[in-house]
Amino acid sequence: MDDKEFMKIALEEAAKAAAIGEIPIGAVLVMHDEIIAKGHNMRETWQDGTAHAEVVVIRAACKKLKRWRLTGATLYVTIEPCPMCAGAIVMSRIDRLVYGAADSRAGACESLFNVVNNPALNHQVKVTAGTLELECGKIVKDFMQEKR
């Protein structure tokens, strides 16, 4: 599978989030072309401000692999990660991040900040932005318009 195929799975996760009233952001963690974990935002459902899609998936992957270092992993996320999630990506030692749409309000991988490639940190992440960008942006835009 390629980046677009894995991002389509992240979009399926985003749709699941929308269906339960969560902001539709989905994520998939992959190692050696195998999906290790997938998930979506759960902040409202769990009443947990840290339950962003990326954190949900990182926690599930660590539990499954029985380790906190996710070296060799690629994380696919429909929206550019926020500062908290970008920090979790760095601290988990994820090698690569692929995201769909930029986040001009909270993006911490290129838009507002660049946490994942800050030279002061001891780990940097290869970033591929814009994979299925229109689809990833549209699902959030449509959700927000519906909520208004």
PDB file of N, CA and C in Angstrom, residues 28-124:
ATOM      1  N   VAL A  28      -3.559   6.602  11.505  1.00  0.00           N
ATOM      2  CA  VAL A  28      -3.154   5.210  11.304  1.00  0.00           C
ATOM      3  C   VAL A  28      -1.647   5.136  11.498  1.00  0.00           C
ATOM      4  N   LEU A  29      -1.179   4.188  12.302  1.00  0.00           N
ATOM      5  CA  LEU A  29       0.250   3.980  12.483  1.00  0.00           C
ATOM      6  C   LEU A  29       0.647   2.694  11.776  1.00  0.00           C
ATOM      7  N   VAL A  30       1.690   2.794  10.949  1.00  0.00           N
ATOM      8  CA  VAL A  30       2.121   1.698  10.089  1.00  0.00           C
ATOM      9  C   VAL A  30       3.603   1.401  10.309  1.00  0.00           C
ATOM     10  N   MET A  31       3.936   0.122  10.344  1.00  0.00           N
ATOM     11  CA  MET A  31       5.327  -0.321  10.376  1.00  0.00           C
ATOM     12  C   MET A  31       5.479  -1.450   9.366  1.00  0.00           C
ATOM     13  N   HIS A  32       6.465  -1.343   8.505  1.00  0.00           N
ATOM     14  CA  HIS A  32       6.739  -2.374   7.496  1.00  0.00           C
ATOM     15  C   HIS A  32       5.473  -2.726   6.703  1.00  0.00           C
ATOM     16  N   ASP A  33       4.739  -1.691   6.293  1.00  0.00           N
ATOM     17  CA  ASP A  33       3.508  -1.839   5.506  1.00  0.00           C
ATOM     18  C   ASP A  33       2.387  -2.570   6.237  1.00  0.00           C
ATOM     19  N   GLU A  34       2.482  -2.684   7.550  1.00  0.00           N
ATOM     20  CA  GLU A  34       1.428  -3.312   8.358  1.00  0.00           C
ATOM     21  C   GLU A  34       0.808  -2.272   9.276  1.00  0.00           C
ATOM     22  N   ILE A  35      -0.513  -2.227   9.316  1.00  0.00           N
ATOM     23  CA  ILE A  35      -1.194  -1.322  10.228  1.00  0.00           C
ATOM     24  C   ILE A  35      -1.066  -1.884  11.644  1.00  0.00           C
ATOM     25  N   ILE A  36      -0.451  -1.086  12.506  1.00  0.00           N
ATOM     26  CA  ILE A  36      -0.269  -1.478  13.906  1.00  0.00           C
ATOM     27  C   ILE A  36      -1.447  -0.982  14.742  1.00  0.00           C
ATOM     28  N   ALA A  37      -1.903   0.234  14.440  1.00  0.00           N
ATOM     29  CA  ALA A  37      -3.025   0.814  15.186  1.00  0.00           C
ATOM     30  C   ALA A  37      -3.708   1.864  14.328  1.00  0.00           C
ATOM     31  N   LYS A  38      -5.000   2.048  14.567  1.00  0.00           N
ATOM     32  CA  LYS A  38      -5.745   3.113  13.895  1.00  0.00           C
ATOM     33  C   LYS A  38      -6.791   3.625  14.871  1.00  0.00           C
ATOM     34  N   GLY A  39      -7.185   4.871  14.680  1.00  0.00           N
ATOM     35  CA  GLY A  39      -8.156   5.457  15.590  1.00  0.00           C
ATOM     36  C   GLY A  39      -8.541   6.849  15.156  1.00  0.00           C
ATOM     37  N   HIS A  40      -9.311   7.499  16.019  1.00  0.00           N
ATOM     38  CA  HIS A  40      -9.812   8.833  15.712  1.00  0.00           C
ATOM     39  C   HIS A  40      -9.994   9.607  17.011  1.00  0.00           C
ATOM     40  N   ASN A  41     -10.324  10.877  16.873  1.00  0.00           N
ATOM     41  CA  ASN A  41     -10.549  11.712  18.051  1.00  0.00           C
ATOM     42  C   ASN A  41     -11.578  11.082  18.977  1.00  0.00           C
ATOM     43  N   MET A  42     -11.313  11.173  20.269  1.00  0.00           N
ATOM     44  CA  MET A  42     -12.217  10.636  21.292  1.00  0.00           C
ATOM     45  C   MET A  42     -12.368  11.605  22.469  1.00  0.00           C
ATOM     46  N   ARG A  43     -12.050  12.886  22.264  1.00  0.00           N
ATOM     47  CA  ARG A  43     -12.074  13.852  23.369  1.00  0.00           C
ATOM     48  C   ARG A  43     -13.444  13.963  24.030  1.00  0.00           C
ATOM     49  N   GLU A  44     -14.475  14.096  23.235  1.00  0.00           N
ATOM     50  CA  GLU A  44     -15.821  14.255  23.793  1.00  0.00           C
ATOM     51  C   GLU A  44     -16.304  12.958  24.441  1.00  0.00           C
ATOM     52  N   THR A  45     -16.081  11.866  23.753  1.00  0.00           N
ATOM     53  CA  THR A  45     -16.542  10.561  24.241  1.00  0.00           C
ATOM     54  C   THR A  45     -15.874  10.185  25.553  1.00  0.00           C
ATOM     55  N   TRP A  46     -14.577  10.372  25.626  1.00  0.00           N
ATOM     56  CA  TRP A  46     -13.832  10.011  26.825  1.00  0.00           C
ATOM     57  C   TRP A  46     -13.715  11.157  27.825  1.00  0.00           C
ATOM     58  N   GLN A  47     -14.149  12.351  27.432  1.00  0.00           N
ATOM     59  CA  GLN A  47     -13.972  13.550  28.260  1.00  0.00           C
ATOM     60  C   GLN A  47     -12.510  13.675  28.688  1.00  0.00           C
ATOM     61  N   ASP A  48     -11.643  13.633  27.675  1.00  0.00           N
ATOM     62  CA  ASP A  48     -10.196  13.651  27.881  1.00  0.00           C
ATOM     63  C   ASP A  48      -9.588  14.571  26.829  1.00  0.00           C
ATOM     64  N   GLY A  49      -9.064  15.686  27.261  1.00  0.00           N
ATOM     65  CA  GLY A  49      -8.478  16.659  26.351  1.00  0.00           C
ATOM     66  C   GLY A  49      -7.266  16.154  25.586  1.00  0.00           C
ATOM     67  N   THR A  50      -6.667  15.051  26.051  1.00  0.00           N
ATOM     68  CA  THR A  50      -5.506  14.493  25.344  1.00  0.00           C
ATOM     69  C   THR A  50      -5.897  13.405  24.345  1.00  0.00           C
ATOM     70  N   ALA A  51      -7.167  13.102  24.218  1.00  0.00           N
ATOM     71  CA  ALA A  51      -7.607  11.991  23.360  1.00  0.00           C
ATOM     72  C   ALA A  51      -7.748  12.421  21.898  1.00  0.00           C
ATOM     73  N   HIS A  52      -6.691  13.047  21.391  1.00  0.00           N
ATOM     74  CA  HIS A  52      -6.618  13.358  19.963  1.00  0.00           C
ATOM     75  C   HIS A  52      -6.305  12.068  19.215  1.00  0.00           C
ATOM     76  N   ALA A  53      -6.643  12.022  17.944  1.00  0.00           N
ATOM     77  CA  ALA A  53      -6.445  10.807  17.138  1.00  0.00           C
ATOM     78  C   ALA A  53      -5.012  10.293  17.230  1.00  0.00           C
ATOM     79  N   GLU A  54      -4.047  11.207  17.143  1.00  0.00           N
ATOM     80  CA  GLU A  54      -2.642  10.794  17.159  1.00  0.00           C
ATOM     81  C   GLU A  54      -2.277  10.122  18.482  1.00  0.00           C
ATOM     82  N   VAL A  55      -2.700  10.702  19.586  1.00  0.00           N
ATOM     83  CA  VAL A  55      -2.376  10.157  20.908  1.00  0.00           C
ATOM     84  C   VAL A  55      -3.083   8.823  21.122  1.00  0.00           C
ATOM     85  N   VAL A  56      -4.331   8.737  20.689  1.00  0.00           N
ATOM     86  CA  VAL A  56      -5.079   7.482  20.786  1.00  0.00           C
ATOM     87  C   VAL A  56      -4.321   6.367  20.063  1.00  0.00           C
ATOM     88  N   VAL A  57      -3.839   6.667  18.866  1.00  0.00           N
ATOM     89  CA  VAL A  57      -3.145   5.675  18.048  1.00  0.00           C
ATOM     90  C   VAL A  57      -1.766   5.350  18.613  1.00  0.00           C
ATOM     91  N   ILE A  58      -1.043   6.358  19.060  1.00  0.00           N
ATOM     92  CA  ILE A  58       0.277   6.107  19.653  1.00  0.00           C
ATOM     93  C   ILE A  58       0.140   5.209  20.883  1.00  0.00           C
ATOM     94  N   ARG A  59      -0.827   5.496  21.735  1.00  0.00           N
ATOM     95  CA  ARG A  59      -1.026   4.660  22.927  1.00  0.00           C
ATOM     96  C   ARG A  59      -1.377   3.228  22.543  1.00  0.00           C
ATOM     97  N   ALA A  60      -2.248   3.061  21.562  1.00  0.00           N
ATOM     98  CA  ALA A  60      -2.642   1.710  21.128  1.00  0.00           C
ATOM     99  C   ALA A  60      -1.451   0.959  20.540  1.00  0.00           C
ATOM    100  N   ALA A  61      -0.634   1.647  19.749  1.00  0.00           N
ATOM    101  CA  ALA A  61       0.537   0.998  19.144  1.00  0.00           C
ATOM    102  C   ALA A  61       1.540   0.586  20.214  1.00  0.00           C
ATOM    103  N   CYS A  62       1.797   1.465  21.177  1.00  0.00           N
ATOM    104  CA  CYS A  62       2.737   1.134  22.254  1.00  0.00           C
ATOM    105  C   CYS A  62       2.253  -0.074  23.053  1.00  0.00           C
ATOM    106  N   LYS A  63       0.967  -0.093  23.309  1.00  0.00           N
ATOM    107  CA  LYS A  63       0.393  -1.225  24.059  1.00  0.00           C
ATOM    108  C   LYS A  63       0.532  -2.519  23.260  1.00  0.00           C
ATOM    109  N   LYS A  64       0.215  -2.465  21.978  1.00  0.00           N
ATOM    110  CA  LYS A  64       0.294  -3.657  21.134  1.00  0.00           C
ATOM    111  C   LYS A  64       1.730  -4.163  21.003  1.00  0.00           C
ATOM    112  N   LEU A  65       2.667  -3.233  20.807  1.00  0.00           N
ATOM    113  CA  LEU A  65       4.066  -3.620  20.598  1.00  0.00           C
ATOM    114  C   LEU A  65       4.832  -3.818  21.906  1.00  0.00           C
ATOM    115  N   LYS A  66       4.211  -3.406  23.015  1.00  0.00           N
ATOM    116  CA  LYS A  66       4.833  -3.516  24.342  1.00  0.00           C
ATOM    117  C   LYS A  66       6.164  -2.759  24.411  1.00  0.00           C
ATOM    118  N   ARG A  67       6.126  -1.533  23.843  1.00  0.00           N
ATOM    119  CA  ARG A  67       7.289  -0.654  23.911  1.00  0.00           C
ATOM    120  C   ARG A  67       6.839   0.771  23.611  1.00  0.00           C
ATOM    121  N   TRP A  68       7.615   1.737  24.081  1.00  0.00           N
ATOM    122  CA  TRP A  68       7.251   3.133  23.843  1.00  0.00           C
ATOM    123  C   TRP A  68       7.957   3.723  22.635  1.00  0.00           C
ATOM    124  N   ARG A  69       9.057   3.133  22.233  1.00  0.00           N
ATOM    125  CA  ARG A  69       9.776   3.635  21.053  1.00  0.00           C
ATOM    126  C   ARG A  69       9.126   3.057  19.799  1.00  0.00           C
ATOM    127  N   LEU A  70       8.653   3.943  18.940  1.00  0.00           N
ATOM    128  CA  LEU A  70       8.005   3.509  17.700  1.00  0.00           C
ATOM    129  C   LEU A  70       8.901   3.771  16.494  1.00  0.00           C
ATOM    130  N   THR A  71      10.186   3.554  16.695  1.00  0.00           N
ATOM    131  CA  THR A  71      11.161   3.697  15.618  1.00  0.00           C
ATOM    132  C   THR A  71      10.754   2.800  14.448  1.00  0.00           C
ATOM    133  N   GLY A  72      10.850   3.343  13.257  1.00  0.00           N
ATOM    134  CA  GLY A  72      10.474   2.590  12.060  1.00  0.00           C
ATOM    135  C   GLY A  72       9.025   2.793  11.656  1.00  0.00           C
ATOM    136  N   ALA A  73       8.278   3.569  12.438  1.00  0.00           N
ATOM    137  CA  ALA A  73       6.845   3.768  12.172  1.00  0.00           C
ATOM    138  C   ALA A  73       6.591   5.010  11.328  1.00  0.00           C
ATOM    139  N   THR A  74       5.498   4.944  10.588  1.00  0.00           N
ATOM    140  CA  THR A  74       4.941   6.099   9.886  1.00  0.00           C
ATOM    141  C   THR A  74       3.552   6.331  10.445  1.00  0.00           C
ATOM    142  N   LEU A  75       3.268   7.581  10.795  1.00  0.00           N
ATOM    143  CA  LEU A  75       1.955   7.957  11.292  1.00  0.00           C
ATOM    144  C   LEU A  75       1.240   8.767  10.229  1.00  0.00           C
ATOM    145  N   TYR A  76       0.051   8.312   9.856  1.00  0.00           N
ATOM    146  CA  TYR A  76      -0.801   9.008   8.891  1.00  0.00           C
ATOM    147  C   TYR A  76      -1.897   9.706   9.675  1.00  0.00           C
ATOM    148  N   VAL A  77      -2.066  11.009   9.444  1.00  0.00           N
ATOM    149  CA  VAL A  77      -3.071  11.794  10.147  1.00  0.00           C
ATOM    150  C   VAL A  77      -3.759  12.699   9.132  1.00  0.00           C
ATOM    151  N   THR A  78      -5.063  12.811   9.251  1.00  0.00           N
ATOM    152  CA  THR A  78      -5.819  13.591   8.270  1.00  0.00           C
ATOM    153  C   THR A  78      -5.559  15.093   8.373  1.00  0.00           C
ATOM    154  N   ILE A  79      -5.223  15.585   9.561  1.00  0.00           N
ATOM    155  CA  ILE A  79      -4.964  17.012   9.780  1.00  0.00           C
ATOM    156  C   ILE A  79      -3.598  17.168  10.451  1.00  0.00           C
ATOM    157  N   GLU A  80      -2.900  18.221  10.112  1.00  0.00           N
ATOM    158  CA  GLU A  80      -1.596  18.512  10.712  1.00  0.00           C
ATOM    159  C   GLU A  80      -1.692  18.486  12.244  1.00  0.00           C
ATOM    160  N   PRO A  81      -0.819  17.745  12.893  1.00  0.00           N
ATOM    161  CA  PRO A  81      -0.865  17.635  14.351  1.00  0.00           C
ATOM    162  C   PRO A  81      -0.644  18.966  15.084  1.00  0.00           C
ATOM    163  N   CYS A  82      -1.297  19.069  16.247  1.00  0.00           N
ATOM    164  CA  CYS A  82      -1.167  20.224  17.142  1.00  0.00           C
ATOM    165  C   CYS A  82       0.149  20.097  17.927  1.00  0.00           C
ATOM    166  N   PRO A  83       0.484  21.102  18.747  1.00  0.00           N
ATOM    167  CA  PRO A  83       1.732  21.004  19.530  1.00  0.00           C
ATOM    168  C   PRO A  83       1.809  19.781  20.441  1.00  0.00           C
ATOM    169  N   MET A  84       0.709  19.430  21.108  1.00  0.00           N
ATOM    170  CA  MET A  84       0.722  18.263  21.985  1.00  0.00           C
ATOM    171  C   MET A  84       1.022  16.997  21.188  1.00  0.00           C
ATOM    172  N   CYS A  85       0.326  16.830  20.081  1.00  0.00           N
ATOM    173  CA  CYS A  85       0.496  15.625  19.271  1.00  0.00           C
ATOM    174  C   CYS A  85       1.859  15.587  18.595  1.00  0.00           C
ATOM    175  N   ALA A  86       2.325  16.741  18.145  1.00  0.00           N
ATOM    176  CA  ALA A  86       3.666  16.800  17.548  1.00  0.00           C
ATOM    177  C   ALA A  86       4.713  16.386  18.573  1.00  0.00           C
ATOM    178  N   GLY A  87       4.542  16.839  19.815  1.00  0.00           N
ATOM    179  CA  GLY A  87       5.452  16.431  20.880  1.00  0.00           C
ATOM    180  C   GLY A  87       5.396  14.937  21.138  1.00  0.00           C
ATOM    181  N   ALA A  88       4.186  14.380  21.125  1.00  0.00           N
ATOM    182  CA  ALA A  88       4.036  12.931  21.326  1.00  0.00           C
ATOM    183  C   ALA A  88       4.697  12.150  20.196  1.00  0.00           C
ATOM    184  N   ILE A  89       4.609  12.665  18.993  1.00  0.00           N
ATOM    185  CA  ILE A  89       5.248  12.013  17.839  1.00  0.00           C
ATOM    186  C   ILE A  89       6.758  11.987  18.018  1.00  0.00           C
ATOM    187  N   VAL A  90       7.326  13.119  18.417  1.00  0.00           N
ATOM    188  CA  VAL A  90       8.775  13.191  18.651  1.00  0.00           C
ATOM    189  C   VAL A  90       9.176  12.277  19.805  1.00  0.00           C
ATOM    190  N   MET A  91       8.458  12.349  20.918  1.00  0.00           N
ATOM    191  CA  MET A  91       8.813  11.561  22.095  1.00  0.00           C
ATOM    192  C   MET A  91       8.649  10.059  21.870  1.00  0.00           C
ATOM    193  N   SER A  92       7.788   9.680  20.927  1.00  0.00           N
ATOM    194  CA  SER A  92       7.582   8.262  20.599  1.00  0.00           C
ATOM    195  C   SER A  92       8.603   7.755  19.591  1.00  0.00           C
ATOM    196  N   ARG A  93       9.417   8.662  19.080  1.00  0.00           N
ATOM    197  CA  ARG A  93      10.469   8.323  18.105  1.00  0.00           C
ATOM    198  C   ARG A  93       9.901   7.815  16.773  1.00  0.00           C
ATOM    199  N   ILE A  94       8.724   8.299  16.407  1.00  0.00           N
ATOM    200  CA  ILE A  94       8.154   7.963  15.101  1.00  0.00           C
ATOM    201  C   ILE A  94       9.050   8.568  14.033  1.00  0.00           C
ATOM    202  N   ASP A  95       9.367   7.793  13.004  1.00  0.00           N
ATOM    203  CA  ASP A  95      10.296   8.252  11.971  1.00  0.00           C
ATOM    204  C   ASP A  95       9.663   9.180  10.940  1.00  0.00           C
ATOM    205  N   ARG A  96       8.409   8.917  10.622  1.00  0.00           N
ATOM    206  CA  ARG A  96       7.802   9.641   9.511  1.00  0.00           C
ATOM    207  C   ARG A  96       6.363  10.001   9.833  1.00  0.00           C
ATOM    208  N   LEU A  97       5.971  11.210   9.428  1.00  0.00           N
ATOM    209  CA  LEU A  97       4.614  11.705   9.573  1.00  0.00           C
ATOM    210  C   LEU A  97       4.084  12.066   8.194  1.00  0.00           C
ATOM    211  N   VAL A  98       2.900  11.573   7.880  1.00  0.00           N
ATOM    212  CA  VAL A  98       2.212  11.934   6.640  1.00  0.00           C
ATOM    213  C   VAL A  98       0.880  12.536   7.065  1.00  0.00           C
ATOM    214  N   TYR A  99       0.645  13.794   6.687  1.00  0.00           N
ATOM    215  CA  TYR A  99      -0.646  14.382   7.033  1.00  0.00           C
ATOM    216  C   TYR A  99      -1.322  14.953   5.800  1.00  0.00           C
ATOM    217  N   GLY A 100      -2.639  15.085   5.930  1.00  0.00           N
ATOM    218  CA  GLY A 100      -3.442  15.553   4.810  1.00  0.00           C
ATOM    219  C   GLY A 100      -3.493  17.058   4.701  1.00  0.00           C
ATOM    220  N   ALA A 101      -4.358  17.690   5.488  1.00  0.00           N
ATOM    221  CA  ALA A 101      -4.569  19.134   5.404  1.00  0.00           C
ATOM    222  C   ALA A 101      -3.801  19.861   6.498  1.00  0.00           C
ATOM    223  N   ALA A 102      -3.277  21.020   6.152  1.00  0.00           N
ATOM    224  CA  ALA A 102      -2.603  21.874   7.126  1.00  0.00           C
ATOM    225  C   ALA A 102      -3.627  22.431   8.107  1.00  0.00           C
ATOM    226  N   ASP A 103      -3.153  22.826   9.284  1.00  0.00           N
ATOM    227  CA  ASP A 103      -4.013  23.423  10.303  1.00  0.00           C
ATOM    228  C   ASP A 103      -3.451  24.795  10.660  1.00  0.00           C
ATOM    229  N   SER A 104      -4.041  25.829  10.080  1.00  0.00           N
ATOM    230  CA  SER A 104      -3.536  27.190  10.289  1.00  0.00           C
ATOM    231  C   SER A 104      -3.802  27.710  11.696  1.00  0.00           C
ATOM    232  N   ARG A 105      -4.620  27.015  12.468  1.00  0.00           N
ATOM    233  CA  ARG A 105      -4.941  27.460  13.830  1.00  0.00           C
ATOM    234  C   ARG A 105      -4.100  26.782  14.906  1.00  0.00           C
ATOM    235  N   ALA A 106      -3.657  25.547  14.634  1.00  0.00           N
ATOM    236  CA  ALA A 106      -2.923  24.821  15.674  1.00  0.00           C
ATOM    237  C   ALA A 106      -1.811  23.929  15.131  1.00  0.00           C
ATOM    238  N   GLY A 107      -1.523  23.994  13.858  1.00  0.00           N
ATOM    239  CA  GLY A 107      -0.530  23.101  13.253  1.00  0.00           C
ATOM    240  C   GLY A 107       0.866  23.304  13.808  1.00  0.00           C
ATOM    241  N   ALA A 108       1.474  22.218  14.248  1.00  0.00           N
ATOM    242  CA  ALA A 108       2.793  22.300  14.883  1.00  0.00           C
ATOM    243  C   ALA A 108       3.849  21.478  14.162  1.00  0.00           C
ATOM    244  N   CYS A 109       3.625  21.251  12.863  1.00  0.00           N
ATOM    245  CA  CYS A 109       4.605  20.514  12.077  1.00  0.00           C
ATOM    246  C   CYS A 109       5.138  21.366  10.929  1.00  0.00           C
ATOM    247  N   GLU A 110       4.437  22.427  10.627  1.00  0.00           N
ATOM    248  CA  GLU A 110       4.886  23.369   9.600  1.00  0.00           C
ATOM    249  C   GLU A 110       4.117  24.685   9.648  1.00  0.00           C
ATOM    250  N   SER A 111       2.819  24.649   9.907  1.00  0.00           N
ATOM    251  CA  SER A 111       1.992  25.851   9.778  1.00  0.00           C
ATOM    252  C   SER A 111       2.327  26.955  10.779  1.00  0.00           C
ATOM    253  N   LEU A 112       2.190  26.679  12.078  1.00  0.00           N
ATOM    254  CA  LEU A 112       2.480  27.680  13.108  1.00  0.00           C
ATOM    255  C   LEU A 112       3.826  27.451  13.777  1.00  0.00           C
ATOM    256  N   PHE A 113       4.136  26.195  14.014  1.00  0.00           N
ATOM    257  CA  PHE A 113       5.382  25.795  14.662  1.00  0.00           C
ATOM    258  C   PHE A 113       5.960  24.628  13.874  1.00  0.00           C
ATOM    259  N   ASN A 114       7.184  24.265  14.212  1.00  0.00           N
ATOM    260  CA  ASN A 114       7.757  23.058  13.627  1.00  0.00           C
ATOM    261  C   ASN A 114       8.382  22.234  14.746  1.00  0.00           C
ATOM    262  N   VAL A 115       7.537  21.681  15.565  1.00  0.00           N
ATOM    263  CA  VAL A 115       7.992  20.879  16.697  1.00  0.00           C
ATOM    264  C   VAL A 115       8.712  19.626  16.220  1.00  0.00           C
ATOM    265  N   VAL A 116       8.203  18.980  15.186  1.00  0.00           N
ATOM    266  CA  VAL A 116       8.748  17.685  14.771  1.00  0.00           C
ATOM    267  C   VAL A 116      10.141  17.777  14.156  1.00  0.00           C
ATOM    268  N   ASN A 117      10.559  18.968  13.805  1.00  0.00           N
ATOM    269  CA  ASN A 117      11.914  19.130  13.268  1.00  0.00           C
ATOM    270  C   ASN A 117      12.668  20.254  13.953  1.00  0.00           C
ATOM    271  N   ASN A 118      12.400  20.439  15.227  1.00  0.00           N
ATOM    272  CA  ASN A 118      13.107  21.438  16.003  1.00  0.00           C
ATOM    273  C   ASN A 118      14.502  20.905  16.305  1.00  0.00           C
ATOM    274  N   PRO A 119      15.546  21.611  15.879  1.00  0.00           N
ATOM    275  CA  PRO A 119      16.910  21.102  16.094  1.00  0.00           C
ATOM    276  C   PRO A 119      17.320  21.000  17.561  1.00  0.00           C
ATOM    277  N   ALA A 120      16.574  21.640  18.447  1.00  0.00           N
ATOM    278  CA  ALA A 120      16.889  21.551  19.879  1.00  0.00           C
ATOM    279  C   ALA A 120      16.460  20.211  20.478  1.00  0.00           C
ATOM    280  N   LEU A 121      15.596  19.490  19.774  1.00  0.00           N
ATOM    281  CA  LEU A 121      15.127  18.194  20.276  1.00  0.00           C
ATOM    282  C   LEU A 121      16.034  17.078  19.779  1.00  0.00           C
ATOM    283  N   ASN A 122      15.978  15.935  20.454  1.00  0.00           N
ATOM    284  CA  ASN A 122      16.891  14.835  20.123  1.00  0.00           C
ATOM    285  C   ASN A 122      16.347  13.881  19.073  1.00  0.00           C
ATOM    286  N   HIS A 123      15.211  14.217  18.463  1.00  0.00           N
ATOM    287  CA  HIS A 123      14.647  13.378  17.398  1.00  0.00           C
ATOM    288  C   HIS A 123      13.916  14.273  16.414  1.00  0.00           C
ATOM    289  N   GLN A 124      14.122  14.024  15.145  1.00  0.00           N
ATOM    290  CA  GLN A 124      13.403  14.744  14.103  1.00  0.00           C
ATOM    291  C   GLN A 124      12.609  13.735  13.280  1.00  0.00           C
TER     292      GLN A 124
END
